[in-house]
């Protein structure tokens, strides 16, 4: 008797167990690297539910008789948002300024097919059904991210689904040590309110590729732990903006007369969404890692780069909205990352993660361990239709990469 595959919308009460079973069967990420382990909230759709529009589909395998048990053999998640895809010049009286060009963008996340049901066209069918939903919602482009060494995924999207290789950002992962990271005394760190952070991001980063138009929703989300700006303190200069006792002047005042150098980042609490795990480590490696933790806890002043417990489920914080200006921007970024490390330590996280363009000027200021990081994450893009919200951009899939990208923490 034949079997059929039905793709339908995820039903939490009905499908949760089946989806979790497929997740357990699917290995995500190469051995020895960080890979997704489980959803810490027990909610398979939680990774996209913070987006403006989202959907989860499941593929169900069944025989041709109604009484036969149905089995979930695959799933896919998708969301839609409006982002910056380019920029143009606009004249306001005598002033010429650069303004962002927005497009409606869809994102495919978490395509899974049970190993026992691969090479049956299920993945292709899931992608096709999700793209139909994207088109129905008016999305102009669709993109997805995968490990560049995941040949099956790359082949599916580029050879069979019409996607093109688009960007190769770097995923930078830093372990959270048992000791605190010291912040240089000449660095002052301010925490911004969500409203002030929105003003700063819109004024300085709105033309950055992939910048979300609903940045306010991200900054006000309960998973966003705050936005922080670092500057160099110089008491001798007499400049109140650099005085260690002066309060944050507000984004408008700060940007109207900025210091020579500054840096900014925001922290997203991914620990509340899902956990991860490093797989493939030998007993010897695990033993050595445990030894570093013991010594680091006993002698924190030595600042030993200890390896946290990464061989079981652990949470992480994601750093987003990274940027800066001036000759000391890299050094200030490093200080902010140290501050973020200490926040993660207080909240019991295993690692701190950032994803930035491989051409990002401040990339060298982001601490990370190469063994846990990924030099080239692969983003693939597809044009869904011929109509564009603004003709000045043309086909975004053919545009050259810029220096920076804005990585939306809701999709990590």
Tab-separated table of C-alpha atoms in Angstrom:
chain	number	residue	atom	x	y	z
A	1	UNK	CA	0.000	0.000	0.000
A	2	UNK	CA	1.217	3.526	-0.751
A	3	UNK	CA	1.888	6.320	1.676
A	4	UNK	CA	1.257	10.022	1.414
A	5	UNK	CA	2.903	13.054	3.008
A	6	UNK	CA	0.631	15.791	4.249
A	7	UNK	CA	2.049	19.210	5.146
A	8	UNK	CA	-0.092	21.166	7.584
A	9	UNK	CA	0.157	23.800	10.302
A	10	UNK	CA	1.644	22.751	13.630
A	11	UNK	CA	-0.907	22.013	16.368
A	12	UNK	CA	0.774	22.308	19.811
A	13	UNK	CA	-1.379	19.865	21.781
A	14	UNK	CA	-1.410	17.278	19.023
A	15	UNK	CA	2.092	17.509	17.546
A	16	UNK	CA	4.465	18.392	20.381
A	17	UNK	CA	5.642	14.840	21.119
A	18	UNK	CA	6.140	13.998	17.445
A	19	UNK	CA	8.118	17.176	16.779
A	20	UNK	CA	10.356	16.595	19.797
A	21	UNK	CA	11.043	13.053	18.556
A	22	UNK	CA	12.170	14.340	15.145
A	23	UNK	CA	14.393	16.928	16.872
A	24	UNK	CA	16.076	14.181	18.900
A	25	UNK	CA	16.757	12.132	15.790
A	26	UNK	CA	18.317	15.000	13.862
A	27	UNK	CA	21.912	15.946	14.530
A	28	UNK	CA	22.467	19.700	14.115
A	29	UNK	CA	26.064	20.838	13.683
A	30	UNK	CA	29.300	18.862	13.255
A	31	UNK	CA	30.833	16.847	16.071
A	32	UNK	CA	32.843	18.937	18.526
A	33	UNK	CA	30.957	22.111	17.648
A	34	UNK	CA	28.076	23.783	19.408
A	35	UNK	CA	24.754	22.323	18.292
A	36	UNK	CA	21.140	22.804	19.274
A	37	UNK	CA	20.153	20.289	21.940
A	38	UNK	CA	16.607	20.993	23.011
A	39	UNK	CA	14.010	23.688	23.464
A	40	UNK	CA	14.275	24.723	27.109
A	41	UNK	CA	10.666	25.915	27.195
A	42	UNK	CA	9.228	22.800	25.629
A	43	UNK	CA	7.713	25.039	22.935
A	44	UNK	CA	8.788	24.030	19.384
A	45	UNK	CA	7.688	27.363	17.897
A	46	UNK	CA	9.173	29.675	20.538
A	47	UNK	CA	12.180	30.640	18.392
A	48	UNK	CA	10.009	32.543	15.920
A	49	UNK	CA	7.004	33.581	17.990
A	50	UNK	CA	8.631	36.965	18.804
A	51	UNK	CA	8.587	37.935	15.110
A	52	UNK	CA	5.790	40.068	13.588
A	53	UNK	CA	4.411	37.100	11.585
A	54	UNK	CA	5.381	33.465	12.032
A	55	UNK	CA	4.312	29.946	11.105
A	56	UNK	CA	5.374	26.364	11.809
A	57	UNK	CA	4.502	23.493	9.484
A	58	UNK	CA	4.824	19.748	10.019
A	59	UNK	CA	5.060	16.919	7.482
A	60	UNK	CA	2.920	13.949	8.422
A	61	UNK	CA	3.377	10.485	6.923
A	62	UNK	CA	0.364	8.177	6.771
A	63	UNK	CA	-0.869	5.151	4.890
A	64	UNK	CA	-3.890	5.238	2.640
A	65	UNK	CA	-6.201	3.954	5.354
A	66	UNK	CA	-7.719	6.371	7.862
A	67	UNK	CA	-7.177	4.032	10.820
A	68	UNK	CA	-3.403	3.834	10.304
A	69	UNK	CA	-1.303	5.813	12.778
A	70	UNK	CA	0.111	9.050	11.437
A	71	UNK	CA	3.769	9.922	12.039
A	72	UNK	CA	5.424	13.355	12.000
A	73	UNK	CA	8.539	13.042	9.857
A	74	UNK	CA	9.542	16.662	9.330
A	75	UNK	CA	8.912	20.305	10.218
A	76	UNK	CA	9.874	23.823	9.241
A	77	UNK	CA	9.549	27.263	10.845
A	78	UNK	CA	9.266	30.592	9.110
A	79	UNK	CA	8.758	34.254	9.948
A	80	UNK	CA	8.357	37.551	8.092
A	81	UNK	CA	9.574	41.048	8.930
A	82	UNK	CA	10.500	44.315	7.206
A	83	UNK	CA	14.222	45.077	6.982
A	84	UNK	CA	16.702	47.387	5.275
A	85	UNK	CA	17.870	46.037	1.924
A	86	UNK	CA	19.754	49.100	0.736
A	87	UNK	CA	19.904	52.862	0.948
A	88	UNK	CA	19.258	55.898	-1.210
A	89	UNK	CA	19.816	59.640	-1.066
A	90	UNK	CA	16.975	61.970	-0.131
A	91	UNK	CA	17.037	65.758	-0.331
A	92	UNK	CA	15.378	67.793	2.410
A	93	UNK	CA	15.705	71.384	1.263
A	94	UNK	CA	19.435	71.976	0.795
A	95	UNK	CA	20.413	68.947	2.874
A	96	UNK	CA	21.172	65.613	1.240
A	97	UNK	CA	20.877	62.615	3.547
A	98	UNK	CA	21.038	58.832	3.280
A	99	UNK	CA	17.832	56.977	4.090
A	100	UNK	CA	17.119	53.232	4.284
A	101	UNK	CA	15.221	51.275	1.652
A	102	UNK	CA	13.020	48.608	3.238
A	103	UNK	CA	11.710	45.298	1.930
A	104	UNK	CA	9.490	42.557	3.305
A	105	UNK	CA	11.773	39.630	4.094
A	106	UNK	CA	10.961	36.043	5.062
A	107	UNK	CA	13.256	33.745	7.022
A	108	UNK	CA	13.302	29.942	7.030
A	109	UNK	CA	14.446	28.374	10.294
A	110	UNK	CA	14.697	24.843	11.659
A	111	UNK	CA	14.019	22.643	8.626
A	112	UNK	CA	14.131	19.071	9.930
A	113	UNK	CA	13.423	15.736	8.256
A	114	UNK	CA	13.655	12.455	10.159
A	115	UNK	CA	16.754	10.494	9.000
A	116	UNK	CA	14.609	7.471	8.109
A	117	UNK	CA	12.498	9.560	5.710
A	118	UNK	CA	15.118	11.575	3.844
A	119	UNK	CA	15.588	11.541	0.052
A	120	UNK	CA	11.810	11.352	-0.370
A	121	UNK	CA	11.207	15.004	-1.290
A	122	UNK	CA	9.803	15.902	2.143
A	123	UNK	CA	12.232	18.776	2.728
A	124	UNK	CA	11.461	20.199	-0.723
A	125	UNK	CA	7.725	19.985	-0.051
A	126	UNK	CA	8.061	21.730	3.326
A	127	UNK	CA	10.082	24.574	1.781
A	128	UNK	CA	7.590	24.929	-1.054
A	129	UNK	CA	4.602	25.149	1.286
A	130	UNK	CA	6.377	27.692	3.493
A	131	UNK	CA	7.266	29.835	0.484
A	132	UNK	CA	3.625	29.858	-0.579
A	133	UNK	CA	2.731	31.275	2.835
A	134	UNK	CA	5.514	33.861	2.455
A	135	UNK	CA	4.135	34.980	-0.927
A	136	UNK	CA	0.620	35.154	0.450
A	137	UNK	CA	1.868	37.539	3.140
A	138	UNK	CA	3.582	39.761	0.570
A	139	UNK	CA	7.217	38.805	1.252
A	140	UNK	CA	9.590	39.891	-1.510
A	141	UNK	CA	12.572	37.763	-0.491
A	142	UNK	CA	13.263	34.607	1.491
A	143	UNK	CA	16.518	33.617	3.125
A	144	UNK	CA	17.935	30.872	5.305
A	145	UNK	CA	21.145	30.186	7.231
A	146	UNK	CA	23.100	26.953	7.370
A	147	UNK	CA	26.564	25.617	8.041
A	148	UNK	CA	28.551	25.928	4.808
A	149	UNK	CA	29.713	22.313	5.292
A	150	UNK	CA	26.115	21.017	5.467
A	151	UNK	CA	26.144	19.732	1.900
A	152	UNK	CA	22.616	18.299	1.984
A	153	UNK	CA	21.080	21.580	3.136
A	154	UNK	CA	23.130	23.730	0.737
A	155	UNK	CA	22.285	21.451	-2.191
A	156	UNK	CA	18.566	21.432	-1.364
A	157	UNK	CA	18.285	25.207	-1.240
A	158	UNK	CA	20.679	26.195	-4.023
A	159	UNK	CA	20.110	23.363	-6.520
A	160	UNK	CA	16.435	22.536	-5.999
A	161	UNK	CA	14.810	25.578	-4.374
A	162	UNK	CA	16.439	28.380	-6.364
A	163	UNK	CA	18.372	30.101	-3.563
A	164	UNK	CA	21.731	31.790	-4.141
A	165	UNK	CA	24.637	32.034	-1.716
A	166	UNK	CA	24.364	35.562	-0.353
A	167	UNK	CA	26.358	36.381	2.796
A	168	UNK	CA	28.920	34.565	4.971
A	169	UNK	CA	28.874	36.118	8.462
A	170	UNK	CA	31.003	34.832	11.327
A	171	UNK	CA	29.533	33.232	14.462
A	172	UNK	CA	31.814	34.069	17.403
A	173	UNK	CA	31.444	32.072	20.622
A	174	UNK	CA	33.135	32.936	23.922
A	175	UNK	CA	32.931	30.630	26.974
A	176	UNK	CA	31.754	32.110	30.264
A	177	UNK	CA	34.541	31.596	32.799
A	178	UNK	CA	34.295	31.073	36.543
A	179	UNK	CA	36.074	34.415	37.031
A	180	UNK	CA	34.837	37.880	36.074
A	181	UNK	CA	36.422	39.753	33.198
A	182	UNK	CA	38.044	43.054	34.220
A	183	UNK	CA	36.820	46.224	32.545
A	184	UNK	CA	39.539	48.881	31.980
A	185	UNK	CA	39.221	51.774	34.436
A	186	UNK	CA	39.299	54.333	31.632
A	187	UNK	CA	36.190	52.805	30.021
A	188	UNK	CA	32.760	54.053	31.079
A	189	UNK	CA	29.730	51.892	30.261
A	190	UNK	CA	26.214	53.380	30.143
A	191	UNK	CA	22.968	51.430	30.036
A	192	UNK	CA	20.361	52.980	27.749
A	193	UNK	CA	16.607	52.836	28.116
A	194	UNK	CA	14.800	50.995	25.283
A	195	UNK	CA	13.559	54.348	23.942
A	196	UNK	CA	17.062	55.858	23.950
A	197	UNK	CA	18.495	52.701	22.392
A	198	UNK	CA	15.898	52.840	19.614
A	199	UNK	CA	16.834	56.454	18.873
A	200	UNK	CA	20.529	55.604	18.686
A	201	UNK	CA	20.017	52.559	16.460
A	202	UNK	CA	17.662	54.325	14.057
A	203	UNK	CA	19.957	57.334	13.693
A	204	UNK	CA	23.202	55.408	13.280
A	205	UNK	CA	22.338	51.923	11.970
A	206	UNK	CA	19.056	52.143	10.045
A	207	UNK	CA	20.872	51.872	6.686
A	208	UNK	CA	22.733	48.742	7.794
A	209	UNK	CA	21.751	45.654	5.810
A	210	UNK	CA	19.022	43.542	7.513
A	211	UNK	CA	18.212	46.298	10.036
A	212	UNK	CA	14.653	45.512	11.290
A	213	UNK	CA	12.125	48.315	10.962
A	214	UNK	CA	10.482	47.103	14.186
A	215	UNK	CA	13.674	47.537	16.222
A	216	UNK	CA	11.482	48.981	18.981
A	217	UNK	CA	9.731	45.614	19.392
A	218	UNK	CA	13.090	43.902	19.855
A	219	UNK	CA	14.418	46.398	22.379
A	220	UNK	CA	11.211	46.315	24.435
A	221	UNK	CA	10.989	42.500	24.396
A	222	UNK	CA	11.416	40.850	27.807
A	223	UNK	CA	14.284	38.766	26.381
A	224	UNK	CA	16.327	41.893	25.635
A	225	UNK	CA	18.459	42.518	28.721
A	226	UNK	CA	19.591	45.998	27.770
A	227	UNK	CA	21.620	48.171	25.423
A	228	UNK	CA	25.030	49.435	26.519
A	229	UNK	CA	27.365	52.146	25.212
A	230	UNK	CA	31.070	52.364	26.092
A	231	UNK	CA	33.197	55.517	25.923
A	232	UNK	CA	36.703	56.436	27.032
A	233	UNK	CA	36.827	58.379	30.301
A	234	UNK	CA	39.130	61.390	30.291
A	235	UNK	CA	38.621	63.447	33.460
A	236	UNK	CA	41.496	65.781	32.633
A	237	UNK	CA	39.796	66.983	29.456
A	238	UNK	CA	37.023	68.707	31.403
A	239	UNK	CA	34.461	67.332	28.922
A	240	UNK	CA	31.294	66.436	30.873
A	241	UNK	CA	30.472	63.688	28.341
A	242	UNK	CA	33.634	61.881	29.472
A	243	UNK	CA	33.434	62.572	33.197
A	244	UNK	CA	33.134	59.286	35.140
A	245	UNK	CA	30.385	60.753	37.332
A	246	UNK	CA	28.256	62.263	34.553
A	247	UNK	CA	24.958	60.509	33.668
A	248	UNK	CA	24.026	59.335	30.192
A	249	UNK	CA	23.136	62.547	28.309
A	250	UNK	CA	20.505	60.945	26.082
A	251	UNK	CA	21.007	59.636	22.549
A	252	UNK	CA	20.110	62.914	20.823
A	253	UNK	CA	22.640	64.906	22.852
A	254	UNK	CA	25.232	62.137	22.604
A	255	UNK	CA	24.995	61.862	18.820
A	256	UNK	CA	24.911	65.630	18.265
A	257	UNK	CA	28.391	65.874	19.795
A	258	UNK	CA	29.775	62.322	20.044
A	259	UNK	CA	33.135	61.443	21.581
A	260	UNK	CA	35.993	60.520	19.305
A	261	UNK	CA	35.365	56.820	19.942
A	262	UNK	CA	32.406	54.827	21.206
A	263	UNK	CA	30.858	51.367	20.896
A	264	UNK	CA	27.426	49.855	21.457
A	265	UNK	CA	25.813	46.421	21.824
A	266	UNK	CA	22.608	44.858	23.149
A	267	UNK	CA	22.137	41.558	24.998
A	268	UNK	CA	19.419	38.976	24.207
A	269	UNK	CA	18.590	36.248	26.715
A	270	UNK	CA	18.509	33.165	24.477
A	271	UNK	CA	18.768	31.012	27.592
A	272	UNK	CA	15.026	31.469	28.003
A	273	UNK	CA	14.356	30.124	24.498
A	274	UNK	CA	16.470	26.993	24.068
A	275	UNK	CA	19.631	25.277	25.251
A	276	UNK	CA	22.661	23.927	23.402
A	277	UNK	CA	25.277	21.235	23.854
A	278	UNK	CA	28.784	20.422	22.598
A	279	UNK	CA	28.878	16.871	21.311
A	280	UNK	CA	31.705	14.547	20.360
A	281	UNK	CA	34.178	15.410	23.151
A	282	UNK	CA	36.273	12.549	24.574
A	283	UNK	CA	36.504	11.686	28.276
A	284	UNK	CA	40.016	13.139	28.330
A	285	UNK	CA	38.786	16.479	26.992
A	286	UNK	CA	35.911	16.515	29.469
A	287	UNK	CA	38.329	15.760	32.320
A	288	UNK	CA	40.707	18.543	31.330
A	289	UNK	CA	37.808	20.978	31.035
A	290	UNK	CA	36.597	20.066	34.516
A	291	UNK	CA	40.088	20.622	35.898
A	292	UNK	CA	40.238	24.138	34.434
A	293	UNK	CA	36.909	24.986	36.102
A	294	UNK	CA	38.066	23.715	39.486
A	295	UNK	CA	41.286	25.734	39.344
A	296	UNK	CA	39.503	28.840	38.065
A	297	UNK	CA	36.970	28.751	40.914
A	298	UNK	CA	39.681	28.172	43.510
A	299	UNK	CA	42.084	30.814	42.148
A	300	UNK	CA	39.945	33.375	40.297
A	301	UNK	CA	42.671	36.048	40.410
A	302	UNK	CA	44.751	33.944	37.987
A	303	UNK	CA	42.028	34.475	35.347
A	304	UNK	CA	42.489	31.039	33.841
A	305	UNK	CA	40.506	30.647	30.583
A	306	UNK	CA	38.473	27.761	31.993
A	307	UNK	CA	36.045	25.668	29.963
A	308	UNK	CA	32.485	25.790	31.358
A	309	UNK	CA	30.262	22.705	31.480
A	310	UNK	CA	29.362	22.588	27.792
A	311	UNK	CA	28.881	18.819	27.514
A	312	UNK	CA	25.310	18.925	28.766
A	313	UNK	CA	22.467	21.362	27.999
A	314	UNK	CA	23.457	24.977	28.670
A	315	UNK	CA	22.056	28.426	27.943
A	316	UNK	CA	23.647	31.415	26.270
A	317	UNK	CA	23.304	35.144	25.719
A	318	UNK	CA	23.362	36.593	22.205
A	319	UNK	CA	25.012	39.955	21.484
A	320	UNK	CA	23.287	41.972	18.773
A	321	UNK	CA	23.359	45.519	17.426
A	322	UNK	CA	27.157	45.683	17.711
A	323	UNK	CA	28.767	48.782	16.277
A	324	UNK	CA	31.001	51.700	16.986
A	325	UNK	CA	33.008	54.594	15.667
A	326	UNK	CA	36.468	56.035	16.148
A	327	UNK	CA	40.033	54.776	16.574
A	328	UNK	CA	39.257	53.106	19.933
A	329	UNK	CA	36.032	51.402	18.793
A	330	UNK	CA	37.646	47.953	18.753
A	331	UNK	CA	39.017	48.355	22.282
A	332	UNK	CA	35.669	49.645	23.537
A	333	UNK	CA	33.881	46.726	21.870
A	334	UNK	CA	36.170	44.326	23.712
A	335	UNK	CA	35.297	46.060	27.000
A	336	UNK	CA	31.570	45.784	26.243
A	337	UNK	CA	31.975	42.085	25.465
A	338	UNK	CA	33.740	41.675	28.815
A	339	UNK	CA	30.808	43.397	30.496
A	340	UNK	CA	28.390	41.077	28.643
A	341	UNK	CA	30.453	38.081	29.791
A	342	UNK	CA	29.995	39.164	33.427
A	343	UNK	CA	26.236	39.538	32.912
A	344	UNK	CA	26.108	36.032	31.455
A	345	UNK	CA	28.132	34.691	34.383
A	346	UNK	CA	25.649	36.153	36.877
A	347	UNK	CA	22.766	34.528	34.985
A	348	UNK	CA	24.379	31.091	34.747
A	349	UNK	CA	25.054	30.978	31.001
A	350	UNK	CA	27.659	28.737	29.397
A	351	UNK	CA	28.694	30.964	26.490
A	352	UNK	CA	28.214	34.390	24.911
A	353	UNK	CA	27.533	34.423	21.164
A	354	UNK	CA	27.748	37.138	18.512
A	355	UNK	CA	27.229	37.004	14.750
A	356	UNK	CA	28.718	39.729	12.560
A	357	UNK	CA	29.727	40.331	8.986
A	358	UNK	CA	33.113	38.887	8.111
A	359	UNK	CA	34.014	42.457	7.022
A	360	UNK	CA	32.797	44.117	10.235
A	361	UNK	CA	35.444	46.691	11.352
A	362	UNK	CA	35.027	45.905	15.080
A	363	UNK	CA	35.109	42.122	14.621
A	364	UNK	CA	38.639	41.879	16.039
A	365	UNK	CA	37.367	43.318	19.338
A	366	UNK	CA	34.914	40.438	19.930
A	367	UNK	CA	36.559	37.751	22.120
A	368	UNK	CA	35.901	34.171	20.980
A	369	UNK	CA	37.292	30.652	20.884
A	370	UNK	CA	37.928	29.432	17.348
A	371	UNK	CA	37.147	25.835	18.304
A	372	UNK	CA	33.584	26.784	19.231
A	373	UNK	CA	33.061	29.436	16.548
A	374	UNK	CA	32.221	29.357	12.857
A	375	UNK	CA	34.244	31.545	10.500
A	376	UNK	CA	31.670	31.354	7.709
A	377	UNK	CA	28.004	30.805	8.403
A	378	UNK	CA	26.198	30.643	5.055
A	379	UNK	CA	23.118	32.750	4.302
A	380	UNK	CA	21.247	31.929	1.086
A	381	UNK	CA	18.680	34.283	-0.486
A	382	UNK	CA	15.850	33.914	-2.988
A	383	UNK	CA	13.756	36.501	-4.778
A	384	UNK	CA	10.096	35.542	-4.378
A	385	UNK	CA	8.524	37.979	-6.827
A	386	UNK	CA	9.152	40.625	-9.447
A	387	UNK	CA	7.582	43.543	-7.581
A	388	UNK	CA	9.691	45.721	-5.307
A	389	UNK	CA	8.784	48.326	-2.752
A	390	UNK	CA	11.485	50.593	-4.173
A	391	UNK	CA	13.038	50.327	-7.618
A	392	UNK	CA	16.305	51.953	-6.554
A	393	UNK	CA	17.607	48.685	-5.074
A	394	UNK	CA	16.910	46.317	-7.969
A	395	UNK	CA	17.486	42.649	-7.184
A	396	UNK	CA	18.864	42.452	-3.627
A	397	UNK	CA	20.187	38.920	-4.208
A	398	UNK	CA	22.748	40.346	-6.629
A	399	UNK	CA	23.986	43.184	-4.392
A	400	UNK	CA	27.589	43.111	-3.117
A	401	UNK	CA	28.164	42.682	0.637
A	402	UNK	CA	28.648	45.749	2.796
A	403	UNK	CA	30.824	46.176	5.848
A	404	UNK	CA	28.112	45.353	8.377
A	405	UNK	CA	24.879	43.434	8.844
A	406	UNK	CA	22.289	43.614	11.619
A	407	UNK	CA	21.549	40.139	12.986
A	408	UNK	CA	18.048	39.873	14.437
A	409	UNK	CA	18.253	38.047	17.810
A	410	UNK	CA	14.725	36.672	17.366
A	411	UNK	CA	15.996	34.368	14.628
A	412	UNK	CA	19.110	33.019	16.297
